[in-house]
PDB file of C-alpha atoms in Angstrom:
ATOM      1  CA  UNK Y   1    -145.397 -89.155  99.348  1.00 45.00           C
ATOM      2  CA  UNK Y   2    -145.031 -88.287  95.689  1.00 44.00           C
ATOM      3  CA  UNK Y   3    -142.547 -86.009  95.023  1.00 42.00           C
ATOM      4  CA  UNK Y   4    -143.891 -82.386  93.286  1.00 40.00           C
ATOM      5  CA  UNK Y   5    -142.889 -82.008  89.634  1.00 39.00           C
ATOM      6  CA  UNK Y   6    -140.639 -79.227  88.914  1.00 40.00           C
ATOM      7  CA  UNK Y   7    -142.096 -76.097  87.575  1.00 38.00           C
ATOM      8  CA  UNK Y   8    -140.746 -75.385  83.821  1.00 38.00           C
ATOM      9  CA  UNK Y   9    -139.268 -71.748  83.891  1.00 40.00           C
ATOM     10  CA  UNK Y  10    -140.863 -69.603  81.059  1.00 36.00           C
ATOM     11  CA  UNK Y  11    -139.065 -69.167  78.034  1.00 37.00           C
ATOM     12  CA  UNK Y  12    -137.348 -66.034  77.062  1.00 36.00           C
ATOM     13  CA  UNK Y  13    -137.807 -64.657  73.232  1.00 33.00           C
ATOM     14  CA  UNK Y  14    -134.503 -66.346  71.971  1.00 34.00           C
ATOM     15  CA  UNK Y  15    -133.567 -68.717  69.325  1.00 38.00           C
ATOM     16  CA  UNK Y  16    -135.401 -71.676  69.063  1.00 40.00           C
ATOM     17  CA  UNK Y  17    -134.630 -75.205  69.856  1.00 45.00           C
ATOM     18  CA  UNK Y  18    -133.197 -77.512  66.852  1.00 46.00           C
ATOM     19  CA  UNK Y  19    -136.700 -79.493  67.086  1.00 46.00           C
ATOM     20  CA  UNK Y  20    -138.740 -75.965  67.006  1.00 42.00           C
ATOM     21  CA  UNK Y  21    -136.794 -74.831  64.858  1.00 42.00           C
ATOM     22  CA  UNK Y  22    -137.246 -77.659  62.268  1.00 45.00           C
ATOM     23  CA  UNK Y  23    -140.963 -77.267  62.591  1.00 41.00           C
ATOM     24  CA  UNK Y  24    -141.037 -73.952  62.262  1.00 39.00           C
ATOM     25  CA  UNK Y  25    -139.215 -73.940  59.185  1.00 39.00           C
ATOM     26  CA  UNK Y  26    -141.483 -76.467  57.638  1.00 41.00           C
ATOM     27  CA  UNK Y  27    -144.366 -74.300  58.761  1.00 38.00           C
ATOM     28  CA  UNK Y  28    -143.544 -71.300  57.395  1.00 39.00           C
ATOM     29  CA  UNK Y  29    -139.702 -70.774  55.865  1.00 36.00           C
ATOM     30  CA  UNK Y  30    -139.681 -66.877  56.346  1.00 37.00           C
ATOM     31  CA  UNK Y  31    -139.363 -67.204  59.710  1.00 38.00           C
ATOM     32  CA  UNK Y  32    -136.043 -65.732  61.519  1.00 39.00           C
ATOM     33  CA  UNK Y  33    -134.125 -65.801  64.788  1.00 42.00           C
ATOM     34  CA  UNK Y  34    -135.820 -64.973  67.947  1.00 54.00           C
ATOM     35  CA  UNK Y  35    -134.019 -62.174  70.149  1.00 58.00           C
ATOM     36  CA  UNK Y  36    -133.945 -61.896  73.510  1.00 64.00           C
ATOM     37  CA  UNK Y  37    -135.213 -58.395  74.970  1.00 64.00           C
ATOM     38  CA  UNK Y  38    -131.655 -57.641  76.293  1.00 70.00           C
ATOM     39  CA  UNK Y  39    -130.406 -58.156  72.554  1.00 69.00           C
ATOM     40  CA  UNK Y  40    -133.115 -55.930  71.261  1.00 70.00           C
ATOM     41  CA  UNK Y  41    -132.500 -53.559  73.804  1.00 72.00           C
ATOM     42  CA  UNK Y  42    -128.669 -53.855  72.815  1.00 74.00           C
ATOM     43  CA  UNK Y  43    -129.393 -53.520  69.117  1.00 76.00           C
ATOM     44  CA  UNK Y  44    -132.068 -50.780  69.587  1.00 73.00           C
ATOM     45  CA  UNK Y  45    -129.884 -48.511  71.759  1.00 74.00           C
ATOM     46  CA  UNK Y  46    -127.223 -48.757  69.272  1.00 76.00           C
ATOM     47  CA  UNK Y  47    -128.958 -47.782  66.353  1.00 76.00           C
ATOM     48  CA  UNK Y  48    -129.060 -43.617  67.866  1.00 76.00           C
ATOM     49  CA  UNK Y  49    -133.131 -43.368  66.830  1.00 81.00           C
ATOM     50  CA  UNK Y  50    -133.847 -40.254  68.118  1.00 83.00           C
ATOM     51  CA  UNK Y  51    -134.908 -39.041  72.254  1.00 85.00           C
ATOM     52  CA  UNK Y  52    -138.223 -40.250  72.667  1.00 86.00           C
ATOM     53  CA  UNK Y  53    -138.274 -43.461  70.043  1.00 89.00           C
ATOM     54  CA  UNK Y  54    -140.097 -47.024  71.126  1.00 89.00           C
ATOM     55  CA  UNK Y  55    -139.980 -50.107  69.846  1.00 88.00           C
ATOM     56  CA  UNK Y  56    -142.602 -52.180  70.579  1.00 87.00           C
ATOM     57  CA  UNK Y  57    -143.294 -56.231  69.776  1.00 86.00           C
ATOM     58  CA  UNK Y  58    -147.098 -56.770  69.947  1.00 85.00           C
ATOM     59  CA  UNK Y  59    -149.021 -60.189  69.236  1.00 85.00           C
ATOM     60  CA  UNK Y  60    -151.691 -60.187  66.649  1.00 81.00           C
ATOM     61  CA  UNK Y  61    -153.936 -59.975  69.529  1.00 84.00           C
ATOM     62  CA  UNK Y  62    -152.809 -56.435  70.515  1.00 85.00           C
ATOM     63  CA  UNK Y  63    -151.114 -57.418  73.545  1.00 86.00           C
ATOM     64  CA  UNK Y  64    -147.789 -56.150  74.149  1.00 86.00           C
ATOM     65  CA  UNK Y  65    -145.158 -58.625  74.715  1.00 83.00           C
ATOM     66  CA  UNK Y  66    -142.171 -55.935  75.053  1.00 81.00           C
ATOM     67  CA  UNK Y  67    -141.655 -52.233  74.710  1.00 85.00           C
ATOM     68  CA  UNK Y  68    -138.336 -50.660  74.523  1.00 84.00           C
ATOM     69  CA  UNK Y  69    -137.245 -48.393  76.360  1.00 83.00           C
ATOM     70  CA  UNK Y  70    -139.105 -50.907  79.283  1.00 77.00           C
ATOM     71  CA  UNK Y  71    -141.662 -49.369  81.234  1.00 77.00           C
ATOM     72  CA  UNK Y  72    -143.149 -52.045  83.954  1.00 73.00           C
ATOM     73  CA  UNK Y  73    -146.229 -50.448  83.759  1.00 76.00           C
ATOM     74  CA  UNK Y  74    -147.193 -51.347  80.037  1.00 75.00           C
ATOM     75  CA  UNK Y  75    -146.158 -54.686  80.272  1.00 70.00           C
ATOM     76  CA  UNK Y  76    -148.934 -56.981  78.720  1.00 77.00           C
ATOM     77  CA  UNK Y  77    -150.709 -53.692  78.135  1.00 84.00           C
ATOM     78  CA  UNK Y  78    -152.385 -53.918  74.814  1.00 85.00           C
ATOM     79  CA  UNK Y  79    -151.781 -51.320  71.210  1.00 86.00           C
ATOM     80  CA  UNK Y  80    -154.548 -48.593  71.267  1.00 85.00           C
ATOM     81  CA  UNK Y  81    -157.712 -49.191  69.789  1.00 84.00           C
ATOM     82  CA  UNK Y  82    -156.979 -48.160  66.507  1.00 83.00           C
ATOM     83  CA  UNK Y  83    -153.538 -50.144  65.816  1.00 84.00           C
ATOM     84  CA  UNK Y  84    -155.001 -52.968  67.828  1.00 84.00           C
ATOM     85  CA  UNK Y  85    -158.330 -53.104  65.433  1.00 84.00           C
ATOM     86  CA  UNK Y  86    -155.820 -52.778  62.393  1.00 83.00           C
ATOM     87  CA  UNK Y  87    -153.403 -56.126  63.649  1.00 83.00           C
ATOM     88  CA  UNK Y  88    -156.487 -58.257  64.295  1.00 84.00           C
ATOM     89  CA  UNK Y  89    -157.357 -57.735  61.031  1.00 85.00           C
ATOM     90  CA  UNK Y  90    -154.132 -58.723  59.680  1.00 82.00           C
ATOM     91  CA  UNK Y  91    -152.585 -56.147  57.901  1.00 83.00           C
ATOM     92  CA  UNK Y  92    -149.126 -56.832  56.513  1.00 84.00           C
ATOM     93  CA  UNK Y  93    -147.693 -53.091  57.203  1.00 86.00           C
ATOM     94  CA  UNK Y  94    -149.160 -50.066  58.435  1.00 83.00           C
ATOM     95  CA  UNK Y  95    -147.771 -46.519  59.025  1.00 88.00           C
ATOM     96  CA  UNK Y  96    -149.327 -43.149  60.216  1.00 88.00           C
ATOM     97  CA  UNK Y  97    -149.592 -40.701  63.411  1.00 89.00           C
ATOM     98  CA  UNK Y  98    -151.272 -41.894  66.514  1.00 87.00           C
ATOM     99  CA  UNK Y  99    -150.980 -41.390  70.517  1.00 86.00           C
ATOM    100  CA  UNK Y 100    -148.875 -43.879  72.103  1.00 84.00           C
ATOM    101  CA  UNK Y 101    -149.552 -45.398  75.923  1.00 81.00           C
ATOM    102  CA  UNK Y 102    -147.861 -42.804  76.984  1.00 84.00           C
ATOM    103  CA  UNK Y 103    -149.711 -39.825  75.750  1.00 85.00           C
ATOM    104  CA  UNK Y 104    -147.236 -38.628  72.963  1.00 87.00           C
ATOM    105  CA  UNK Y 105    -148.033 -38.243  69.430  1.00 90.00           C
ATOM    106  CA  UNK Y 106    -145.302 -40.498  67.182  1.00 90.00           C
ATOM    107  CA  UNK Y 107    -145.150 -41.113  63.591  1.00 90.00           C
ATOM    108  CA  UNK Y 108    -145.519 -45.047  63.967  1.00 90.00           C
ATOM    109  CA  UNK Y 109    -144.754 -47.935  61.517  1.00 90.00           C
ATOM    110  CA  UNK Y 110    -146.084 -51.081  62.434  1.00 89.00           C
ATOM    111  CA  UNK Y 111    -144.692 -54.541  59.981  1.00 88.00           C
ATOM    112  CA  UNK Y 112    -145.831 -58.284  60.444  1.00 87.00           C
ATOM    113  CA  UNK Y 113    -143.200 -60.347  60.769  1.00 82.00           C
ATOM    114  CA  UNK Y 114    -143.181 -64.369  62.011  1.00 75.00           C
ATOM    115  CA  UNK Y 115    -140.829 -64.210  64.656  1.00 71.00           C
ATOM    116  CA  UNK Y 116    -142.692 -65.059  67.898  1.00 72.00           C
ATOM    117  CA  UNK Y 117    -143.280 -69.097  68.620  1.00 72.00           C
ATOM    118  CA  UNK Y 118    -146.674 -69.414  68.590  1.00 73.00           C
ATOM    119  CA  UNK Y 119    -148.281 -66.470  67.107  1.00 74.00           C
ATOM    120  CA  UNK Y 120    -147.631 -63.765  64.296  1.00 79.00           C
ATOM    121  CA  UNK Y 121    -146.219 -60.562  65.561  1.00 85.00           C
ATOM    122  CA  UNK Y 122    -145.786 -57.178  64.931  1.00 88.00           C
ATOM    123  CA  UNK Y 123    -142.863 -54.747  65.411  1.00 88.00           C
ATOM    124  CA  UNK Y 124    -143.906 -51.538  65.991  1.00 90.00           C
ATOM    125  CA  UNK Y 125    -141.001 -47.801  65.769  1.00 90.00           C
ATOM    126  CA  UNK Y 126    -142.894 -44.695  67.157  1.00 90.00           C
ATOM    127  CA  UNK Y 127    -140.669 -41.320  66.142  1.00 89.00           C
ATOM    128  CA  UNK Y 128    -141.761 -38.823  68.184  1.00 90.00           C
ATOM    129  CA  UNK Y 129    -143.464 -35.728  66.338  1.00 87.00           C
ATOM    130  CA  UNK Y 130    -140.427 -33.341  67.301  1.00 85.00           C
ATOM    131  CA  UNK Y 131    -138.130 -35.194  66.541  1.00 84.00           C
ATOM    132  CA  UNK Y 132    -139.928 -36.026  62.702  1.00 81.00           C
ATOM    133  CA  UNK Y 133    -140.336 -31.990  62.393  1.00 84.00           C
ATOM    134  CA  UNK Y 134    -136.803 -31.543  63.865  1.00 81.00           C
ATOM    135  CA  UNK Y 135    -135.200 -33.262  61.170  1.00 72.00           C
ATOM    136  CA  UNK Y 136    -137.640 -31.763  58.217  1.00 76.00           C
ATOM    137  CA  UNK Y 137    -136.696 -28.618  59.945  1.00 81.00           C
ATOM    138  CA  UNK Y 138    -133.227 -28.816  59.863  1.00 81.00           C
ATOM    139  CA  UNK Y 139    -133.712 -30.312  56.183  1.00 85.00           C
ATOM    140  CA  UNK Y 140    -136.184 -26.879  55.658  1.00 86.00           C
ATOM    141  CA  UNK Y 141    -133.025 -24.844  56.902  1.00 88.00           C
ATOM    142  CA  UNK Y 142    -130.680 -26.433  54.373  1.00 90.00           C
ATOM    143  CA  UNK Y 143    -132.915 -25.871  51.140  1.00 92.00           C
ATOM    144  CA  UNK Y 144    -133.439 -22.663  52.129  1.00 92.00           C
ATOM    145  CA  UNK Y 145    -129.798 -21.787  52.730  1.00 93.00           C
ATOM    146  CA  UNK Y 146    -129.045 -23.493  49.524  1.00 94.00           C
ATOM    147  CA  UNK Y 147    -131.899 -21.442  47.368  1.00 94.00           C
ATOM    148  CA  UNK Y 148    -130.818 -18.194  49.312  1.00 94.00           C
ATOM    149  CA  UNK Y 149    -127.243 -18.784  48.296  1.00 94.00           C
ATOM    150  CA  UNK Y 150    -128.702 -19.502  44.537  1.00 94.00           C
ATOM    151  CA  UNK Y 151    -130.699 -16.466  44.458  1.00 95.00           C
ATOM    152  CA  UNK Y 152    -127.274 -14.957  45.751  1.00 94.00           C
ATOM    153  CA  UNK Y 153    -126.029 -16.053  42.706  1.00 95.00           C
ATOM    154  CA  UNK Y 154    -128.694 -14.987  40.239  1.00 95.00           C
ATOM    155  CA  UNK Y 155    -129.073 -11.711  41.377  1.00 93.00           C
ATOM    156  CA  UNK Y 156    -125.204 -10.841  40.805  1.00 93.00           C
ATOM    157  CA  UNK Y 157    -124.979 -12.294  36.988  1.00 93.00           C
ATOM    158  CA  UNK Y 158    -128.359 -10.368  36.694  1.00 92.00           C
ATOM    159  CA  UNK Y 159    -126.493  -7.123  38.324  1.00 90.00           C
ATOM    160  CA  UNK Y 160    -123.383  -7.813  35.604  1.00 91.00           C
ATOM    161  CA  UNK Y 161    -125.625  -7.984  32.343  1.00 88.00           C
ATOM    162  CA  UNK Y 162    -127.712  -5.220  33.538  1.00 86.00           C
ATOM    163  CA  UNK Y 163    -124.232  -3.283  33.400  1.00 86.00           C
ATOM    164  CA  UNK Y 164    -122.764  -4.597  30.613  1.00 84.00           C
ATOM    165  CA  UNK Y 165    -126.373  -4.127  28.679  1.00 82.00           C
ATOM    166  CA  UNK Y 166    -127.472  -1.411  29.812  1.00 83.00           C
ATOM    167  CA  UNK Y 167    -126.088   0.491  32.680  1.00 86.00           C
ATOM    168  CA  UNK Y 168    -122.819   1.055  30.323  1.00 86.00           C
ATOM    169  CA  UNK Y 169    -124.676   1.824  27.049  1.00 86.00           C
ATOM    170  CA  UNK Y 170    -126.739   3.937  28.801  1.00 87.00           C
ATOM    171  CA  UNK Y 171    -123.547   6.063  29.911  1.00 87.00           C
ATOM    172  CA  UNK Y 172    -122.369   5.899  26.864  1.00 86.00           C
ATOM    173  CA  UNK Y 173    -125.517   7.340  24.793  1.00 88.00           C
ATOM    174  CA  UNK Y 174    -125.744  10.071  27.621  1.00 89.00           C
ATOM    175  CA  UNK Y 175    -121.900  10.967  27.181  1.00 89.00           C
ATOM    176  CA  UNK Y 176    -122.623  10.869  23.448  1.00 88.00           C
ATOM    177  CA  UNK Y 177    -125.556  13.555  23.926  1.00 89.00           C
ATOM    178  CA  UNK Y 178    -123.606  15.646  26.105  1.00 89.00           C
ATOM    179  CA  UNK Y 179    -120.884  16.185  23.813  1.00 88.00           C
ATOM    180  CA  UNK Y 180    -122.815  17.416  20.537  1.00 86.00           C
ATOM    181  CA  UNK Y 181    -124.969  19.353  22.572  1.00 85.00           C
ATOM    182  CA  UNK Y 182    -121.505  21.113  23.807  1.00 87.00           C
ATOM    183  CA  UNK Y 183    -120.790  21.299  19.993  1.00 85.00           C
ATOM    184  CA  UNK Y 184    -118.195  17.905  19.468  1.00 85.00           C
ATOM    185  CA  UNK Y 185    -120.199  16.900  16.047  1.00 83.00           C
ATOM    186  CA  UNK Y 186    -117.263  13.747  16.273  1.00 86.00           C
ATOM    187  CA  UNK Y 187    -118.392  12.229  19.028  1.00 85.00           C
ATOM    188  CA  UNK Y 188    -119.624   8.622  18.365  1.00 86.00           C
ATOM    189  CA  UNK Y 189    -121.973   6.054  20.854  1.00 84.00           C
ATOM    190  CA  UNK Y 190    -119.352   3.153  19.225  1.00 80.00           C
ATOM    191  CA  UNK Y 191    -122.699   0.798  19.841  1.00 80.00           C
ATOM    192  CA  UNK Y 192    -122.663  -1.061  16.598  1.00 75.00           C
ATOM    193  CA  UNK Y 193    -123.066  -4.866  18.306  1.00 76.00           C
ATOM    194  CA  UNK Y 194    -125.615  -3.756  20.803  1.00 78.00           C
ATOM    195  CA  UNK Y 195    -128.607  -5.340  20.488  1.00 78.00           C
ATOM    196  CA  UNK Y 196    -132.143  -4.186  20.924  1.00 80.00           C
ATOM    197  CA  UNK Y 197    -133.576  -0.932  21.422  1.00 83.00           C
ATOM    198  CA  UNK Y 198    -130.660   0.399  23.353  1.00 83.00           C
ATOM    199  CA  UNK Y 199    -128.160  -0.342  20.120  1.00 83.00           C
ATOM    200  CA  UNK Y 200    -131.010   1.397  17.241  1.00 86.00           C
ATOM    201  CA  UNK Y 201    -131.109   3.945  19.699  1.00 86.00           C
ATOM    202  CA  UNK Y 202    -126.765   4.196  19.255  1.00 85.00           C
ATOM    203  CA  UNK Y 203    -126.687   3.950  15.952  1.00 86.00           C
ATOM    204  CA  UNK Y 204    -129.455   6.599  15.230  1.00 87.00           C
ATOM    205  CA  UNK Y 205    -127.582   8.939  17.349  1.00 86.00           C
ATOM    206  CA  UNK Y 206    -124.524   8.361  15.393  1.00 87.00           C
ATOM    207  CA  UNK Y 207    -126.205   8.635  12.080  1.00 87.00           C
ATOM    208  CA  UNK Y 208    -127.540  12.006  13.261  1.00 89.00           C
ATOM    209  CA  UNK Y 209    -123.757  13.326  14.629  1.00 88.00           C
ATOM    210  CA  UNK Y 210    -122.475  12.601  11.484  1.00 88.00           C
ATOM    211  CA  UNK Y 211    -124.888  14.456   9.094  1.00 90.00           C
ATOM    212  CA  UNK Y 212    -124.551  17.126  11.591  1.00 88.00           C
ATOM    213  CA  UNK Y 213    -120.868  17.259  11.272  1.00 88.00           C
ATOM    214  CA  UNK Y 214    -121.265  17.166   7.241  1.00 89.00           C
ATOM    215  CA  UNK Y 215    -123.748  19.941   7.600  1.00 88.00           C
ATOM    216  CA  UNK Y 216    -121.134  22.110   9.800  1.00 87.00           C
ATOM    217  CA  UNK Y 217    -118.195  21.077   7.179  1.00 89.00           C
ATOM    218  CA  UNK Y 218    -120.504  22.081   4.258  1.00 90.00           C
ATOM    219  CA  UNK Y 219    -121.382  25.375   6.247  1.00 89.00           C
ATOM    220  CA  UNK Y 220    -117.341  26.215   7.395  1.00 88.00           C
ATOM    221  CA  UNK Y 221    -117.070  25.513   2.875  1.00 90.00           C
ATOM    222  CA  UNK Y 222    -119.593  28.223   2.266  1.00 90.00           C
ATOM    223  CA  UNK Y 223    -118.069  30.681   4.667  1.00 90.00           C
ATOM    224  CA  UNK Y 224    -114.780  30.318   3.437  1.00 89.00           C
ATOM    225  CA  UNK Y 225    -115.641  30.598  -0.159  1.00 89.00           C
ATOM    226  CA  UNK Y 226    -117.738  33.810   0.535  1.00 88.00           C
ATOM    227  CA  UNK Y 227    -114.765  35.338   2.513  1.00 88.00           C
ATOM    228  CA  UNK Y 228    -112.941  34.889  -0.391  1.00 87.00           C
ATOM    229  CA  UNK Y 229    -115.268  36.297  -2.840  1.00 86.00           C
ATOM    230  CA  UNK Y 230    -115.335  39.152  -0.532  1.00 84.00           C
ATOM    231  CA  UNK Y 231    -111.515  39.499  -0.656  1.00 85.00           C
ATOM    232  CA  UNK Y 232    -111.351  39.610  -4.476  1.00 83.00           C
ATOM    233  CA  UNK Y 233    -113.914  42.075  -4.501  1.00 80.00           C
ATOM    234  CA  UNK Y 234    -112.173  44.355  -2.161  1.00 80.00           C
ATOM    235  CA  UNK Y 235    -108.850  44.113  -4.369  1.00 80.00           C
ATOM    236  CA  UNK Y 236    -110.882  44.726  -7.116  1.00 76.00           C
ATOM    237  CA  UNK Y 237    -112.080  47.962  -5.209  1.00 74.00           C
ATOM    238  CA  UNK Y 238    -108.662  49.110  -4.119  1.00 77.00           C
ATOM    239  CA  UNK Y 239    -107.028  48.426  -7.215  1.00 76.00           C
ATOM    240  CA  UNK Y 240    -109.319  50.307  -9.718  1.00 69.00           C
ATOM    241  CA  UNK Y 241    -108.561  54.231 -10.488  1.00 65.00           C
ATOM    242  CA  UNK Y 242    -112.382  54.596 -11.260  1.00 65.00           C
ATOM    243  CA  UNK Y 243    -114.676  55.676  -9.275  1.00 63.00           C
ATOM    244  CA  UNK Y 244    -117.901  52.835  -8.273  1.00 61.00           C
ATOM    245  CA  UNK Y 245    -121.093  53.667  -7.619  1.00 64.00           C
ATOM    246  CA  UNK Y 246    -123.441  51.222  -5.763  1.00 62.00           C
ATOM    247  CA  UNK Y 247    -126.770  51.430  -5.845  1.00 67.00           C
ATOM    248  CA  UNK Y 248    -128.754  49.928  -2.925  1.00 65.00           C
ATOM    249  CA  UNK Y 249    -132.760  49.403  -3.823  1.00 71.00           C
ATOM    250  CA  UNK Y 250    -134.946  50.826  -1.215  1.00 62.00           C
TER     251      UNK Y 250
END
């Protein structure tokens, strides 16, 4: 009886043979290295994508020819409609939110490559909308710590020029009003650098104490002289033997 011809085992994604290989290369020199799912499993758990992450290689049919992490039941399953309608036509990259197989909402990016045997391919990452707000969140977090900290900042250099401006000048002009109200005619604002209103303000008050202090100088003068006139007068009085009448108009 004839004998029954061995059944050839399917091949695994992996490199190809040197013949295949030559071929392929002639066909189209872009092409790279197959991988077997346990490699891509190997290389995708290593590269810490976040909880919830898939990988999957589709055909540019649709169909699904592995999904990491591996879930039996969407094996040969096919992209939904949307991504599927998008490969057929042969985009070379496409990116965007969508629901996966699974019922959760990833950020997905989708890139031909030539990498299966027979057929053009398409590798498909899937980040999980948490985990895309969890890291703009955390990034929120930062720039907000960083502008609170800067604001921080501002609002303390603002606090030292308001004193230095006009917190202290202020004192100063009030001190200065204070003491030639209580009769100090030498008291001074010493505010000849400030600048703006605060510094005419200074320098108009110290203008004013000092014509007020040559006013009370010129006044003490006139008091002393008429003291004196009213001295000699009173000698002259005292010292005459005659007797002085003073008349006094009505």
């Amino acid at each position: 009886p004839p004998q029954p011809q061995p059944t050839r085992p399917p091949r695994p994604l992996g490199p190809p043979t040197a013949q295949q290989g030559q071929a392929q290369t002639q066909a189209s020199p872009n092409r790279s290295a197959f991988l077997t799912v346990a490699q891509a499993a190997e290389i995708f758990a290593e590269a810490a994508l976040p909880q919830g992450t898939t990988l999957v290689l589709a055909g540019q049919t649709g169909r699904i020819i592995y999904r990491l992490p591996e879930i039996p039941r969407f094996a040969g399953s096919r992209l939904p409609r949307e991504q599927s309608e998008l490969v057929q036509k042969g985009m070379q990259e496409l990116n965007g939110w969508g629901i996966g197989l699974d019922g959760v909402e990833r950020y997905y990016v989708m890139k031909r490559l030539d990498i299966c045997p027979d057929e053009t391919c398409y590798v498909r990452v899937g980040i999980p909308r948490a985990a895309v707000y969890a890291a703009s969140g955390a990034k929120l977090t930062r720039n907000l710590a960083a502008l609170a900290g800067l604001a921080l900042v501002i609002l303390l250099l603002a606090r030292l020029w308001a004193r230095r401006s006009v917190l202290e000048p202020t004192a100063r002009l009030m001190q200065t009003v204070r003491a030639l109200q209580a009769g100090d005619y030498s008291a001074r604002s010493n505010l000849p650098d400030q600048q703006g209103e605060i510094g005419e303000l200074g320098r108009s008050l110290d203008h004013m104490a000092e014509a007020l202090m040559e006013h009370k100088a010129r006044q003490e003068a006139a008091q002393r002289a008429l003291f004196e006139s009213e001295e000699r007068m009173r000698a002259v009085f005292n010292a005459s033997s005659d007797g002085v009448l003073l008349l006094v108009p009505d």
